[in-house]
């Protein structure tokens, strides 16, 4: 399938061709994380405790991969804007600098986590029973973290070049390998959580290898190269990438604070509520990650046409992106009432945990439709190179979530930890919608006056 022509193909065609593979890739990516947890939860005798242990380190794993968004979703829009300006040399320079930054972060961040892992695991909610499982999983996961950070970051460039199908394959390849190896390593080889982590690492290496293959190919409009390094380019990439990084990194922080707050308020039911949080977040991600595929995966049409000063195509593209997101989240809201109970039943037979998990899932899902505005408009601003506005709107949502997660339990008990997500989603999405309506036309007017985007 040929690469999309972001400046000439029909806007709806581009949005669908970019969004659908990105949605599928994100869905499969989250599914193989869920399948990890599903297999672990079904380990004989220790499944529930092992699942709680994985729930402890899940935010740390999310934090690691969030650095790929700092560079990938910072550099890819800049590259697309440069291509829209017909400046291929600048686009090449942006990609090479992004590759360098991803490589450095892929080594430094996992080593930093490794040096602090006992303190982190205990601080983030591990009990004496869950600590061994959390540690075993994390230490193996760190081996594959460099491959994950680089491949996830570079995959954004693949998608921004119009190779949406190849971007999807990058994600699916690792997921399929992980899914195949999970039962072999966990059960056949009797490796337990170590086997689950090892299967993930092998999948990450496969995705990394395919990413390099695509971007080193002669068919790639902008090929991966070494050289042309510039501190000013790196600064521009990281500045624009701050918003998606903040979203991903604070997702991790929210998970950490959620576990910590549960440990503080759940009394004798700490491990049970950690399980509830793990199951609830797994369910929520089935829908929020494809939503991220819609909002983040379609940024190429906005960036390219913003660079080319095609105002109408930018406006039409954003409308189609939002419409697709609203259709998807409305479907997600309705279907959640039918699938929550069977989903929870896959993870636990404990009636108390099952009941609480279904209750918390429904609390989370009440805000998902409004999240369409949060995701689409924040990622839209990122695609237009508007880092300051995107970061500000991201921080409003995450700050609200963190504050409410810490405060609400003192008023209504441990259930307040879960209501924090819903309340912050409703408030922040409303603020983002109003803000975007006010500033969107001003941004486009600014660009039409031939003013540089950075």
XYZ file of C-alpha atoms in Angstrom:
454
model
C 0.000 0.000 0.000
C 1.406 3.386 -0.996
C 2.173 6.110 1.500
C -0.555 8.704 1.938
C -0.211 12.079 0.261
C -0.944 14.243 3.294
C -1.287 17.371 1.176
C -3.618 16.069 -1.568
C -5.592 12.973 -0.553
C -9.107 13.488 0.808
C -9.047 14.505 4.460
C -11.471 11.790 5.584
C -9.459 9.145 3.743
C -6.252 10.317 5.437
C -7.824 10.428 8.909
C -9.246 6.920 8.535
C -6.069 5.501 6.995
C -3.995 6.970 9.831
C -6.427 6.418 12.690
C -7.585 2.842 12.125
C -4.118 1.217 12.079
C -3.048 3.406 15.013
C -6.157 2.394 16.963
C -5.593 -1.273 16.211
C -1.921 -1.030 17.105
C -2.681 0.635 20.435
C -5.441 -1.863 21.175
C -3.178 -4.830 20.515
C -0.403 -3.173 22.498
C -2.623 -2.844 25.554
C -4.109 -6.295 24.986
C -0.762 -8.013 25.227
C -0.145 -6.182 28.499
C -3.546 -7.397 29.671
C -2.836 -10.931 28.478
C 0.367 -10.839 30.531
C -1.763 -10.026 33.567
C -4.415 -12.553 32.621
C -1.933 -15.421 32.437
C -0.291 -14.287 35.662
C -3.621 -14.078 37.489
C -4.298 -17.709 36.528
C -1.055 -19.051 38.002
C -1.992 -21.746 40.504
C -2.027 -20.744 44.191
C -0.249 -17.389 43.749
C -2.145 -15.811 40.825
C -3.954 -13.079 42.786
C -0.860 -11.957 44.684
C 1.309 -12.099 41.560
C -1.250 -9.922 39.718
C -1.134 -7.374 42.532
C 2.675 -7.377 42.236
C 2.470 -6.614 38.508
C 0.014 -3.845 39.324
C 2.650 -2.265 41.546
C 5.286 -2.029 38.770
C 2.887 -1.223 35.902
C 3.177 2.555 36.509
C 6.983 2.246 36.481
C 6.838 0.483 33.107
C 4.522 3.220 31.820
C 6.958 5.860 33.053
C 9.807 4.210 31.132
C 7.964 4.155 27.815
C 6.663 7.710 28.285
C 10.133 8.957 27.337
C 9.523 7.603 23.834
C 6.645 10.095 23.529
C 8.872 12.964 24.656
C 11.009 12.470 21.551
C 8.724 10.615 19.120
C 5.683 12.874 19.477
C 7.947 15.902 19.743
C 10.024 15.160 16.652
C 7.450 13.593 14.316
C 5.191 16.690 14.046
C 8.239 18.901 13.417
C 9.362 16.534 10.667
C 5.887 16.598 9.086
C 5.721 20.387 9.215
C 9.150 20.540 7.556
C 7.989 18.184 4.803
C 4.924 20.395 4.332
C 7.324 23.293 3.832
C 9.185 21.087 1.310
C 12.324 21.217 3.461
C 13.499 17.598 3.386
C 16.944 18.440 4.767
C 15.404 19.855 7.939
C 13.148 16.790 8.239
C 16.189 14.495 7.960
C 18.018 16.453 10.642
C 15.049 16.245 13.014
C 14.847 12.461 12.654
C 18.576 11.897 13.224
C 18.530 14.058 16.369
C 15.463 12.209 17.639
C 17.191 8.855 17.096
C 20.190 10.021 19.138
C 17.977 11.284 21.968
C 15.949 8.060 22.069
C 19.123 5.986 22.228
C 20.503 7.992 25.139
C 17.228 7.941 27.083
C 16.834 4.234 26.366
C 20.030 3.541 28.267
C 20.026 6.192 31.004
C 16.433 5.910 32.256
C 16.354 2.103 32.747
C 19.711 2.250 34.564
C 18.331 4.954 36.854
C 15.229 2.862 37.622
C 17.421 -0.184 38.228
C 19.515 1.670 40.798
C 16.407 2.640 42.795
C 14.136 -0.353 42.216
C 13.874 -1.658 45.851
C 12.886 1.775 47.162
C 10.495 2.422 44.255
C 8.674 -0.889 44.560
C 8.120 -0.529 48.316
C 7.166 3.151 48.036
C 4.624 2.454 45.292
C 2.533 0.082 47.365
C 4.208 -3.345 47.565
C 3.544 -5.491 50.583
C 5.821 -8.271 51.802
C 3.720 -10.735 49.775
C 3.703 -8.802 46.489
C 7.289 -7.470 46.527
C 9.031 -10.611 45.115
C 6.703 -10.736 42.096
C 6.991 -7.006 41.442
C 10.797 -7.160 41.619
C 11.158 -10.219 39.382
C 8.959 -8.700 36.669
C 10.579 -5.270 36.735
C 14.185 -6.462 36.599
C 13.544 -8.510 33.458
C 11.410 -5.762 31.897
C 14.282 -3.284 32.264
C 16.379 -5.394 29.858
C 13.936 -4.716 27.039
C 13.168 -1.108 27.995
C 15.829 0.435 25.678
C 14.344 -1.401 22.681
C 10.820 -0.335 23.672
C 11.741 3.336 24.084
C 13.535 3.555 20.723
C 10.963 1.573 18.721
C 7.935 3.401 20.164
C 9.584 6.761 19.532
C 10.652 6.005 15.963
C 7.276 4.494 15.159
C 5.783 7.981 15.389
C 8.031 9.008 12.497
C 6.866 6.022 10.447
C 3.227 7.047 10.945
C 3.967 10.726 10.231
C 5.548 9.744 6.912
C 2.189 8.270 5.899
C 3.174 4.624 6.413
C 0.248 3.906 8.725
C 0.119 0.180 7.981
C 3.826 -0.286 8.700
C 3.403 1.646 11.931
C 0.656 -0.759 12.903
C 2.790 -3.788 12.013
C 5.564 -2.502 14.265
C 3.231 -2.665 17.254
C 1.422 -5.855 16.276
C 4.614 -7.815 15.626
C 5.837 -7.421 19.201
C 2.379 -8.097 20.590
C 1.885 -11.341 18.676
C 5.308 -12.654 19.701
C 4.570 -11.777 23.319
C 1.168 -13.475 23.230
C 2.657 -16.660 21.741
C 5.549 -16.817 24.203
C 3.546 -15.988 27.354
C 2.010 -19.424 27.987
C 5.225 -21.149 26.907
C 7.440 -19.216 29.319
C 4.943 -18.851 32.190
C 3.509 -22.366 32.286
C 5.427 -24.774 30.030
C 8.818 -23.530 31.272
C 7.430 -22.822 34.767
C 9.020 -19.336 34.820
C 6.036 -17.477 36.301
C 6.211 -13.683 36.245
C 9.794 -13.854 34.976
C 8.479 -15.674 31.910
C 5.821 -13.004 31.342
C 8.440 -10.266 31.464
C 10.825 -12.208 29.225
C 8.099 -12.695 26.587
C 7.543 -8.934 26.631
C 11.259 -8.285 26.130
C 11.471 -10.598 23.111
C 8.452 -8.823 21.579
C 10.062 -5.418 22.175
C 13.264 -6.494 20.424
C 11.242 -7.711 17.426
C 9.392 -4.374 17.174
C 12.678 -2.490 17.435
C 14.207 -4.530 14.604
C 11.241 -3.946 12.282
C 11.256 -0.209 13.019
C 14.898 0.066 11.952
C 14.162 -1.988 8.831
C 11.398 0.412 7.750
C 13.294 3.650 8.383
C 16.546 2.398 6.828
C 14.735 1.265 3.678
C 15.393 3.161 0.460
C 11.615 3.486 0.069
C 11.337 5.712 3.141
C 10.881 9.374 2.165
C 13.108 10.355 5.092
C 15.695 7.722 5.990
C 17.218 7.159 9.398
C 20.752 8.527 9.488
C 23.577 9.466 11.831
C 24.959 12.993 12.096
C 23.666 16.559 11.885
C 23.256 16.758 15.633
C 22.144 20.067 17.065
C 21.264 21.168 20.580
C 18.761 23.666 19.200
C 16.926 20.923 17.277
C 16.933 18.662 20.334
C 15.526 21.521 22.386
C 12.683 22.073 19.898
C 11.885 18.358 19.839
C 11.761 18.028 23.629
C 9.783 21.252 24.050
C 7.061 20.072 21.684
C 7.177 16.556 23.119
C 6.576 17.787 26.653
C 2.787 17.570 26.320
C 2.534 13.883 25.282
C 5.343 13.104 27.719
C 3.486 14.808 30.538
C 0.341 12.863 29.645
C 2.154 9.513 29.642
C 4.500 10.216 32.553
C 1.770 11.595 34.769
C -0.368 8.568 33.885
C 2.415 6.665 35.582
C 2.509 9.133 38.470
C -1.262 8.881 38.866
C -0.937 5.081 39.002
C 1.783 5.341 41.614
C -0.219 7.792 43.734
C -3.326 5.630 43.331
C -1.457 2.601 44.692
C 0.062 4.670 47.494
C -3.293 6.183 48.442
C -4.886 2.716 48.448
C -2.114 1.483 50.741
C -2.903 4.362 53.090
C -6.695 4.023 53.155
C -7.593 0.384 52.381
C -6.541 -0.946 55.818
C -6.503 -4.762 55.675
C -7.675 -4.892 52.051
C -4.622 -3.280 50.443
C -3.722 -6.193 48.149
C -7.371 -6.647 47.143
C -7.775 -2.976 46.201
C -4.460 -3.010 44.317
C -5.939 -5.898 42.318
C -9.104 -3.851 41.732
C -7.028 -0.906 40.496
C -5.007 -3.175 38.196
C -8.132 -4.726 36.665
C -9.940 -1.372 36.380
C -7.027 0.350 34.675
C -6.578 -2.618 32.328
C -10.204 -2.283 31.238
C -10.011 1.510 30.891
C -6.888 1.273 28.726
C -8.712 -0.970 26.248
C -10.567 2.185 25.227
C -8.244 5.075 26.113
C -5.288 3.647 24.182
C -7.221 3.339 20.875
C -8.534 6.847 21.589
C -4.895 7.920 21.808
C -4.395 6.158 18.468
C -7.074 8.390 16.953
C -5.820 11.651 18.440
C -2.075 11.017 18.256
C -1.874 8.802 15.186
C -3.644 11.311 12.939
C -1.443 14.293 13.782
C 0.413 13.969 10.472
C -2.429 15.500 8.466
C -2.510 18.513 10.790
C 1.259 19.007 10.951
C 1.898 18.623 7.214
C -0.887 20.972 6.139
C -0.043 23.463 8.869
C 3.467 23.574 7.426
C 2.012 23.940 3.920
C -0.380 26.697 5.116
C -3.425 24.724 3.969
C -5.803 26.159 6.535
C -8.953 24.465 5.269
C -7.316 21.032 5.327
C -6.180 21.562 8.918
C -9.695 22.577 10.014
C -11.374 19.735 8.108
C -8.852 17.223 9.402
C -9.443 18.240 13.018
C -13.210 17.970 12.592
C -12.942 14.436 11.217
C -10.528 13.414 13.986
C -12.925 14.669 16.677
C -15.943 13.049 15.005
C -14.195 9.686 14.846
C -13.171 9.993 18.507
C -16.714 10.832 19.611
C -18.160 7.866 17.701
C -15.590 5.533 19.240
C -15.996 6.751 22.841
C -19.797 6.643 22.601
C -19.529 3.018 21.483
C -17.058 2.338 24.301
C -19.400 3.828 26.911
C -22.351 1.694 25.808
C -20.452 -1.582 25.410
C -18.709 -1.203 28.780
C -21.981 -2.030 30.570
C -22.132 -5.400 28.819
C -18.524 -6.563 28.948
C -17.257 -5.301 32.319
C -18.467 -8.307 34.309
C -17.117 -11.044 31.997
C -13.854 -9.099 31.665
C -13.345 -8.982 35.433
C -14.215 -12.667 35.684
C -11.173 -13.498 33.556
C -8.868 -12.190 36.272
C -10.343 -13.269 39.580
C -12.848 -15.588 41.203
C -12.925 -13.535 44.405
C -16.487 -12.166 44.622
C -15.447 -9.111 46.616
C -12.741 -8.133 44.123
C -15.107 -8.823 41.216
C -17.861 -6.616 42.643
C -15.530 -3.743 43.435
C -13.816 -3.947 40.037
C -17.117 -3.731 38.141
C -18.152 -0.752 40.263
C -14.874 1.100 39.654
C -14.922 0.372 35.920
C -18.324 2.018 35.624
C -17.127 5.045 37.560
C -14.193 5.464 35.162
C -16.280 4.980 32.016
C -18.797 7.731 32.814
C -16.254 10.320 31.665
C -14.900 8.660 28.545
C -16.991 10.493 25.917
C -15.879 13.883 27.161
C -12.276 12.648 27.062
C -12.532 12.851 23.254
C -12.135 16.620 23.542
C -9.176 16.309 25.909
C -7.258 13.869 23.730
C -8.067 15.311 20.300
C -7.488 18.949 21.136
C -4.339 18.487 23.223
C -2.807 16.226 20.550
C -4.061 18.622 17.877
C -2.192 21.491 19.518
C 0.919 19.302 19.706
C 0.620 18.530 15.990
C 0.490 22.273 15.276
C 3.676 22.855 17.256
C 1.908 24.605 20.131
C 3.810 23.052 23.021
C 2.967 25.652 25.666
C -0.802 25.339 25.309
C -0.718 21.546 24.993
C 1.434 21.095 28.102
C -0.714 23.491 30.132
C -3.946 21.668 29.297
C -2.326 18.300 29.990
C -1.039 19.445 33.360
C -4.448 20.762 34.400
C -6.000 17.309 34.005
C -3.188 15.395 35.671
C -2.826 17.865 38.535
C -6.528 17.581 39.240
C -6.320 13.781 39.223
C -3.346 13.698 41.575
C -4.813 16.204 44.033
C -8.204 14.489 44.086
C -6.641 11.031 44.479
C -4.863 12.276 47.581
C -7.723 14.338 49.042
C -11.000 12.524 48.264
C -10.219 9.351 50.280
C -10.077 11.436 53.443
C -13.677 12.512 52.779
C -15.326 9.373 51.343
C -12.863 6.561 51.976
C -10.818 4.465 49.601
C -13.464 4.706 46.849
C -12.422 8.350 46.503
C -9.212 7.146 44.855
C -11.330 5.986 41.908
C -13.766 8.901 41.756
C -10.756 11.199 41.311
C -10.284 9.985 37.722
C -13.892 10.677 36.729
C -14.104 14.138 38.295
C -10.789 15.304 36.849
C -11.691 13.974 33.383
C -14.981 15.893 33.368
C -13.489 19.181 34.578
C -10.302 19.115 32.501
C -12.029 18.059 29.271
C -14.470 20.948 29.624
C -11.606 23.395 30.146
C -9.751 21.999 27.119
C -12.843 22.270 24.894
C -13.422 25.915 25.813
C -9.725 26.783 25.456
C -9.414 25.148 22.031
C -12.469 26.975 20.690
C -10.878 30.268 21.757
C -7.322 29.719 20.454
C -7.616 27.442 17.391
C -8.476 30.138 14.856
C -5.878 32.482 16.338
C -3.196 29.825 15.834
C -4.178 29.340 12.192
C -4.291 33.095 11.598
C -0.812 33.316 13.090
C 0.466 30.681 10.667
C -1.187 32.257 7.620
C 0.763 35.444 8.382
C 3.954 33.493 7.620
C 5.210 33.406 11.206
C 7.511 30.458 12.100
C 5.925 27.725 14.182
C 8.998 27.487 16.454
